[in-house]
Coordinates of C-alpha atoms and ligand atoms in Angstrom, one line a residue:
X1 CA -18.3 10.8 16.8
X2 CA -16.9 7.0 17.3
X3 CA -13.5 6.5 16.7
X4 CA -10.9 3.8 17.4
X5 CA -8.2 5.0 19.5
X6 CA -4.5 3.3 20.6
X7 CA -4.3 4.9 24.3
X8 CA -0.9 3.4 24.4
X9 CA 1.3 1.0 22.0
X10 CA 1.2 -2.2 22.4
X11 CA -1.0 -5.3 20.7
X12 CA -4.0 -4.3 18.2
X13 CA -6.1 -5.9 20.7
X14 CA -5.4 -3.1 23.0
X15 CA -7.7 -0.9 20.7
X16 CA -10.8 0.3 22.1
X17 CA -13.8 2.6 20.1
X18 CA -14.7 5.4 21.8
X19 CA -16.4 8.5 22.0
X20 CA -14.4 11.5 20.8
X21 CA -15.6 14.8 19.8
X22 CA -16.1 15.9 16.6
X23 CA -12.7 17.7 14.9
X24 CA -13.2 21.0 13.4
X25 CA -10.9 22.1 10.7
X26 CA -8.4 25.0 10.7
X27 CA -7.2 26.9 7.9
X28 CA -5.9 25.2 5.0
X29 CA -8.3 21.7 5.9
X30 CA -11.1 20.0 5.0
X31 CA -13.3 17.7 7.4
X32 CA -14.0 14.5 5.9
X33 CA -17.7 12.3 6.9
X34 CA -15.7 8.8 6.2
X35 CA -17.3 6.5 4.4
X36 CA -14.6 3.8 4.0
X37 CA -11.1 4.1 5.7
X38 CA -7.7 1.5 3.8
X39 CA -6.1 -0.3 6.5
X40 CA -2.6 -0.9 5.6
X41 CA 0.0 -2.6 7.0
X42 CA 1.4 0.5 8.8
X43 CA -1.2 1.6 10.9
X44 CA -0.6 -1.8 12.7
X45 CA 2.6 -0.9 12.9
X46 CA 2.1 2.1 14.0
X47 CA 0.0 1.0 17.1
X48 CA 2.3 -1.7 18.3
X49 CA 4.8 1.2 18.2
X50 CA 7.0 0.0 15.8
X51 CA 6.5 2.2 13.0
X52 CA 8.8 5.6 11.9
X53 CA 6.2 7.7 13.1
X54 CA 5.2 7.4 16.6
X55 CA 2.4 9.8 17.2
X56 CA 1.8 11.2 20.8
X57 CA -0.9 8.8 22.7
X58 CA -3.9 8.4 22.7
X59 CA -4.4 8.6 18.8
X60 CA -6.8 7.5 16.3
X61 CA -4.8 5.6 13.9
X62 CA -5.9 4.8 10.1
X63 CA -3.7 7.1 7.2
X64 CA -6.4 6.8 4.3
X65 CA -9.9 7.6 3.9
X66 CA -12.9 8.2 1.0
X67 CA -15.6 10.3 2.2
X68 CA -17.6 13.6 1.6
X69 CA -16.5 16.8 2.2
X70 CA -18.6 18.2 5.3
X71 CA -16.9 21.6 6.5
X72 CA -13.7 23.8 5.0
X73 CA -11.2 25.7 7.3
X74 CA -10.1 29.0 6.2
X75 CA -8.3 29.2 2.5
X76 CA -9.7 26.2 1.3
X77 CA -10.5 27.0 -2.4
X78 CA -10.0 23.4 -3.9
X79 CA -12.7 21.9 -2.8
X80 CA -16.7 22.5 -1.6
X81 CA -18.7 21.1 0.9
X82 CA -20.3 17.6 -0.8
X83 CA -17.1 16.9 -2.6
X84 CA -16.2 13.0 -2.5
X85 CA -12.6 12.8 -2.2
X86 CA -9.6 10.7 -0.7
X87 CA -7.3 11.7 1.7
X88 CA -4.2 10.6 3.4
X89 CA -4.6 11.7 6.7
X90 CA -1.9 10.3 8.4
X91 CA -3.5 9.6 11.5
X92 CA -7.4 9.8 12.5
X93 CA -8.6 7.9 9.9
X94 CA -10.6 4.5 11.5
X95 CA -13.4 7.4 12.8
X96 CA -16.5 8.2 11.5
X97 CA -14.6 11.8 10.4
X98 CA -11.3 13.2 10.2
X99 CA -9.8 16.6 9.8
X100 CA -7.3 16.4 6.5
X101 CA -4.8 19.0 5.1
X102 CA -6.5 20.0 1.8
X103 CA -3.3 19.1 -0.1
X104 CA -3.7 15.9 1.4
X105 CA -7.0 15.1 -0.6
X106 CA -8.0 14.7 -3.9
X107 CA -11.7 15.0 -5.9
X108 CA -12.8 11.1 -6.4
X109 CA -13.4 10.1 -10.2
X110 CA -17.7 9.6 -10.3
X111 CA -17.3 5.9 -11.1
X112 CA -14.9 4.6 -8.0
X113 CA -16.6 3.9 -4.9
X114 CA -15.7 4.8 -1.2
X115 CA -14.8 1.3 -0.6
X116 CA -12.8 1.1 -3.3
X117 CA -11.2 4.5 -3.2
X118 CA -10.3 4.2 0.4
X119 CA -7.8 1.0 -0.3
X120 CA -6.0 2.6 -3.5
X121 CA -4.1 5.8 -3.8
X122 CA -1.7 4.3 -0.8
X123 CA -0.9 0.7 -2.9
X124 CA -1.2 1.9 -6.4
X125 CA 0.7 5.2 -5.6
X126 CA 3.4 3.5 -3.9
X127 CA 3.8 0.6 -6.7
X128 CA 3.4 2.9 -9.8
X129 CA 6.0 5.8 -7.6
X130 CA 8.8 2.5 -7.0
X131 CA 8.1 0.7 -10.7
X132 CA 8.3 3.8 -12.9
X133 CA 10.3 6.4 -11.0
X134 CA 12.3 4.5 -8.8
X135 CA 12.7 1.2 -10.9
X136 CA 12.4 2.6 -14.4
X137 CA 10.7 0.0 -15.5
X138 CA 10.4 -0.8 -19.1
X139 CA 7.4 -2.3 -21.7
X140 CA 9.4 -5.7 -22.4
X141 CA 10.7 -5.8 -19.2
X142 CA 10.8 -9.0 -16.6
X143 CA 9.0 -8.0 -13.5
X144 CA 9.4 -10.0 -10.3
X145 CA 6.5 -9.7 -7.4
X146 CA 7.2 -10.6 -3.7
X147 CA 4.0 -10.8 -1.7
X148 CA 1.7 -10.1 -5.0
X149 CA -0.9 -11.1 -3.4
X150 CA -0.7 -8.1 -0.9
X151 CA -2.0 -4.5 -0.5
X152 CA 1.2 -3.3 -2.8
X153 CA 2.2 -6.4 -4.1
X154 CA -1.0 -6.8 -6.4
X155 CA -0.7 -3.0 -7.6
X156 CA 2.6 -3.6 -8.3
X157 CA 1.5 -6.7 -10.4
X158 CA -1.7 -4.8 -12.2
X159 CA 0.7 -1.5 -12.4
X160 CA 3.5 -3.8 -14.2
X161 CA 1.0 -5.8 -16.8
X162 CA -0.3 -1.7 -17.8
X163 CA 3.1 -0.7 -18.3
X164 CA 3.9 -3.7 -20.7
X165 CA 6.3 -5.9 -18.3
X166 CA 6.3 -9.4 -17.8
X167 CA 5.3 -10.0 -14.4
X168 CA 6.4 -13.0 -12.4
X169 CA 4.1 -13.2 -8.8
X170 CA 5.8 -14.3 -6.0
X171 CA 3.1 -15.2 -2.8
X172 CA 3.1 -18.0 -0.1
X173 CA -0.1 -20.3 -1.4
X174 CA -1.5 -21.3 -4.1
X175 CA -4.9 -19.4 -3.8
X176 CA -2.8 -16.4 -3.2
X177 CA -1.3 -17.0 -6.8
X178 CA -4.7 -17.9 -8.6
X179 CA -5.6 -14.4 -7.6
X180 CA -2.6 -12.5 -9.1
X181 CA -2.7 -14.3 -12.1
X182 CA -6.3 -13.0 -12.0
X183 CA -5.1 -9.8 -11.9
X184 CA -2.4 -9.9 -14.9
X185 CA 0.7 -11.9 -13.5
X186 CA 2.0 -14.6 -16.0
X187 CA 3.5 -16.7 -14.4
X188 CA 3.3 -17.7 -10.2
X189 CA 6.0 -18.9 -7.9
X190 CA 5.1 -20.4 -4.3
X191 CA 7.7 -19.5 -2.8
X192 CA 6.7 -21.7 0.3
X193 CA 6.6 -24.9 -1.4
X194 CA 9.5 -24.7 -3.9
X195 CA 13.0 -22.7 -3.9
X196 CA 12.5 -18.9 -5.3
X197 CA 16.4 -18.9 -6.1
X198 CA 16.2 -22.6 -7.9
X199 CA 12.3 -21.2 -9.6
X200 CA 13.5 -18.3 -11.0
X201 CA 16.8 -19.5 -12.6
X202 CA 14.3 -22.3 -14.4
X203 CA 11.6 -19.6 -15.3
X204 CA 14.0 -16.3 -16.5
X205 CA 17.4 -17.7 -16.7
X206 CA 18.4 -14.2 -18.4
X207 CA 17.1 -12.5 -15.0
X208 CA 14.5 -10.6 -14.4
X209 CA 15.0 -6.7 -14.9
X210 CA 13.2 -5.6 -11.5
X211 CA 12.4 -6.8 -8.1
X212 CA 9.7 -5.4 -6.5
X213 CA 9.9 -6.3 -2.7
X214 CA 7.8 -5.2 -0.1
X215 CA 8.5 -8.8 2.0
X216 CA 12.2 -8.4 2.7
X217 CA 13.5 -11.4 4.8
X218 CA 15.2 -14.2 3.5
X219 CA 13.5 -13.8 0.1
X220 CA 15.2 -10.7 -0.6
X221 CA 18.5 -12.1 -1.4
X222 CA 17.2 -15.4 -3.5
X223 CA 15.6 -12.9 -5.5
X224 CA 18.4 -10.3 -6.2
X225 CA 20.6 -13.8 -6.8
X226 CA 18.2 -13.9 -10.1
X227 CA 18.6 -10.2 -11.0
X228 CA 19.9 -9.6 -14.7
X229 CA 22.4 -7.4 -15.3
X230 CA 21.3 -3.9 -14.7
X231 CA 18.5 -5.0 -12.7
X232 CA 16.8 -2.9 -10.4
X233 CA 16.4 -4.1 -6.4
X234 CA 13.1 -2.2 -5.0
X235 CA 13.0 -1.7 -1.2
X236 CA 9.8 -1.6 -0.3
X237 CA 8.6 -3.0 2.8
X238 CA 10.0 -5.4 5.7
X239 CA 6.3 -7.3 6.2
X240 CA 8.5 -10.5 7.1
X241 CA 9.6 -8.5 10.2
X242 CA 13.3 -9.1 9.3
X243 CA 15.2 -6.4 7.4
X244 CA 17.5 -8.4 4.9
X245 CA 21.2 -8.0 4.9
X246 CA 22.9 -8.0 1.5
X247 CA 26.2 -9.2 0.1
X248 CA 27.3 -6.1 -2.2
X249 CA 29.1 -8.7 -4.4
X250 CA 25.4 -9.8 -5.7
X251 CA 24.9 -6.7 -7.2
X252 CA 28.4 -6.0 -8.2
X253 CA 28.6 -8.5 -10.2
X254 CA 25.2 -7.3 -12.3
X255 CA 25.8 -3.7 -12.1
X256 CA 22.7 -4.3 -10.0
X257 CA 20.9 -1.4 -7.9
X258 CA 19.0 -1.5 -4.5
X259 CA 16.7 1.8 -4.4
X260 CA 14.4 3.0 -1.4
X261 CA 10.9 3.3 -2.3
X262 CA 9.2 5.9 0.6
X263 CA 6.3 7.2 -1.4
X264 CA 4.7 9.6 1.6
X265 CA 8.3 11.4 1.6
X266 CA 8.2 11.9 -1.7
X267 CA 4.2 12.7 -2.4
X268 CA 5.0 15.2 0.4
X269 CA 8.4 16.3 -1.6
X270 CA 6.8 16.1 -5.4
X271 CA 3.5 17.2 -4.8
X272 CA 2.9 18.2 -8.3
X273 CA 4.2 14.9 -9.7
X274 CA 2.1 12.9 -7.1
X275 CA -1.6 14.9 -8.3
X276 CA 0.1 13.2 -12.5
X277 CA 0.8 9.9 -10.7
X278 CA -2.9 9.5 -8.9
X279 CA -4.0 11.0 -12.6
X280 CA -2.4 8.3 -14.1
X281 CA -3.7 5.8 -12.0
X282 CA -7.4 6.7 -12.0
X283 CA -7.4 7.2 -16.1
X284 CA -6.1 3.4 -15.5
X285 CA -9.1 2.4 -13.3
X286 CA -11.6 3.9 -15.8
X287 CA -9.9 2.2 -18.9
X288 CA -10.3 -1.2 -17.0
X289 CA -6.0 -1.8 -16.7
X290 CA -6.4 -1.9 -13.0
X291 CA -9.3 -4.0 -10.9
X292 CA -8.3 -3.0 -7.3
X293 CA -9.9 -5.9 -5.2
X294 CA -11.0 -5.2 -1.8
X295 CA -11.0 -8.7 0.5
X296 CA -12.9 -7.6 3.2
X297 CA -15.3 -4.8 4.7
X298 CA -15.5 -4.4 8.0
X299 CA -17.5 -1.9 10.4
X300 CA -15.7 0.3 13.0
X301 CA -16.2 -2.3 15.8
X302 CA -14.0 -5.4 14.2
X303 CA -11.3 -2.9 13.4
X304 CA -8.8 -5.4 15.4
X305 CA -9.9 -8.2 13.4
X306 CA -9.2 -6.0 10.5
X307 CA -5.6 -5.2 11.4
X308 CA -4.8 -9.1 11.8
X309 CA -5.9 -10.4 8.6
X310 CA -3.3 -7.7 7.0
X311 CA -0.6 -8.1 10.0
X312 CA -1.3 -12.0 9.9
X313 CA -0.9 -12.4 6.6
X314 CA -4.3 -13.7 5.5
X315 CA -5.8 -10.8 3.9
X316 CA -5.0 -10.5 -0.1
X317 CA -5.4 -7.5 -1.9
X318 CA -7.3 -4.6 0.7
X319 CA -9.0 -4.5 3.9
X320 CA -11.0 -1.1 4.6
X321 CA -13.3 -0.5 7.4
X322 CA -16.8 0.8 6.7
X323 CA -18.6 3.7 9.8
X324 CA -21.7 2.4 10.3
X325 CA -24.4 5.4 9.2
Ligands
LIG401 N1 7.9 2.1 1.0 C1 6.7 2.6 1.0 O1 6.5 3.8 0.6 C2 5.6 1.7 1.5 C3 4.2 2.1 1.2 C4 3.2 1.2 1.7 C5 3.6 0.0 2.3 N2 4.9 -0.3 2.6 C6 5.3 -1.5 3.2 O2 5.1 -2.6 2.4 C7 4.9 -3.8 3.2 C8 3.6 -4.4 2.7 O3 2.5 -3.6 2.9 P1 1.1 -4.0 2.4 O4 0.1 -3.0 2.8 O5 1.1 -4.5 1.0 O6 0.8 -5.3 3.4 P2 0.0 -6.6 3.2 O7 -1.2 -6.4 2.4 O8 -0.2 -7.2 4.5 O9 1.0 -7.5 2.3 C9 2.2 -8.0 2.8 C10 2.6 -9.3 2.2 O10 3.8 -9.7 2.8 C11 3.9 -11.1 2.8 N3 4.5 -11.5 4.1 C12 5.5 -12.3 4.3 N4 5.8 -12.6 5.6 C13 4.8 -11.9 6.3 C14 4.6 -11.8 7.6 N5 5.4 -12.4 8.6 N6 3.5 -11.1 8.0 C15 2.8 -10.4 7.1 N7 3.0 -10.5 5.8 C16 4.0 -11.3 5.4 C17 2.5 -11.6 2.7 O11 2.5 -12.3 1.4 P3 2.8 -13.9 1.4 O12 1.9 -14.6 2.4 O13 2.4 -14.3 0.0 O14 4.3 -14.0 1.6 C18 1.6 -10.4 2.5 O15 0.6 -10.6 1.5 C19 4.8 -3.3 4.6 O16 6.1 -3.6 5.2 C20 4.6 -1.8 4.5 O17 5.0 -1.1 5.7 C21 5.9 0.6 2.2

């Protein structure tokens, strides 16, 4: 099979396709024929090495995939050979197949596409696991948005209009805003062109109840500077490359919380309340409440190109790579 492969760390360029043989699964997998593969802003981590997980070299990189069940190890009951399912493989994905722990998949509703599927349970599970069990996040509520208009940023904006909130949408241009509002945010900030500190005192000077931040940077701390009191700091994501330092005062002061959001930990830890979550989700897609927008398609062979547009900050909403067949 072809396959994209990271022979050492370093810049995505470094990537090359390859030849690799086929994987066969063991007991307790499935093999997947991929059909579309997410890429998300940690697999380019991952191959310039400066992700948590640092697989052994050379690796396949690529954590999500939609496909068709083609082969079952030993013990697989769940599933049968011309299933369509997603999977969170970890690694392995940006190939034409992967081997995936059965637990790590899950039956695809009929309506939802490959493409589609392959760029959702990582951005929609992460944002509906930090807004409703992390940030408690209430119908009425004031929602704040950093990065909406990226991989988690707009599921967190789609996932916060379904659960009632008022959502604010914080993004970097102007188009990037015409999309989230698109996609359910009230009201946009540019947060390159005016003050997010100054915007948000003008547009909730009561404080917004959450902050959803997969961004971190210098943003983080204008925006817990407009939390209201109780609010709710989520920890997403550090896509400015700088991990924020925070004065304690700011939340003192609001009986304000910072929680982690780490959604593979905890779909690995609450695997039961994961399989409800992705339930949720999907009954969500099929009542029209979320519209996951994929950017851009590309084949196996422009899988660099791919990475940049999410690591360079261009891409809105999700990238996936298609296998040619
Ligand atoms: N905690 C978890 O469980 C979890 C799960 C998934 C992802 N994440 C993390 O969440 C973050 C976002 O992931 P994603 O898949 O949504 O990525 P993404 O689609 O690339 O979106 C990231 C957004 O961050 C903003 N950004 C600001 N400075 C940036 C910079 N220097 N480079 C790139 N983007 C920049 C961009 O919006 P503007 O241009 O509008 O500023 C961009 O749209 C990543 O750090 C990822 O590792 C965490």
């Amino acid at each position: 099979m072809k396959a994209i492969v990271c022979n050492e760390f370093g810049p995505i360029e470094t990537l090359t396709l390859e030849e690799r043989p086929d994987p066969v699964p063991g007991a307790g997998e499935i093999l997947i024929e991929i059909h579309a593969a997410g890429v998300n802003f940690p697999d380019g981590l991952m191959v310039r090495g400066e992700y948590q997980v640092k697989p052994p070299r050379p690796f396949t990189p690529g954590s999500e995939v939609a496909g068709i069940v083609r082969a079952l190890g030993e013990d697989v009951a769940r599933f049968a050979v011309g299933d369509r399912v997603v999977a969170l493989p970890g690694i392995g994905g940006f190939a034409e197949q992967v081997v995936a722990q059965a637990g790590r998949a899950l039956k695809l509703p009929d309506g939802m596409d490959f493409e589609t599927a392959s760029g959702f349970m990582l951005v929609y599970g992460t944002s509906l696991h930090g807004l409703a069990d992390c940030g408690r996040l209430q119908a009425g509520e004031t929602l704040l948005v950093l990065g909406a208009a990226g991989g988690v940023g707009l599921a967190a904006v789609e996932i916060g209009r379904a659960m009632g909130a008022r959502v604010i949408a914080a993004a970097s241009s102007d188009e990037k805003l015409a999309l989230v509002k698109a996609h359910g945010a009230e009201i946009g900030i540019n947060y390159t062109t005016a003050d997010l500190k100054t915007e948000l005192k003008r547009i909730a000077p009561g404080g917004v109840d959450v902050v959803y931040d997969p961004v971190g940077g210098a943003l983080t701390e204008a925006a817990v500077r407009g939390l209201a009191w109780g609010g709710r700091l989520l920890v997403v994501g550090f896509a400015a490359g700088e991990i924020p330092k925070l004065p304690l005062n700011l939340l003192l002061l609001r009986e304000g919380e910072a929680k982690g959001v780490f959604w593979g930990t905890w779909t690995a830890r609450e695997p039961a309340a994961h399989a409800a979550a992705v339930k949720r989700l999907f009954d969500w897609v099929a009542s029209g409440d979320l519209k996951p927008h994929v950017y851009g398609a590309y084949p196996l062979e422009r899988t660099g190109e791919a990475l940049a547009e999410v690591m360079g900050r261009r891409a809105q909403g999700k990238v996936v790579l298609v296998p040619a067949r």
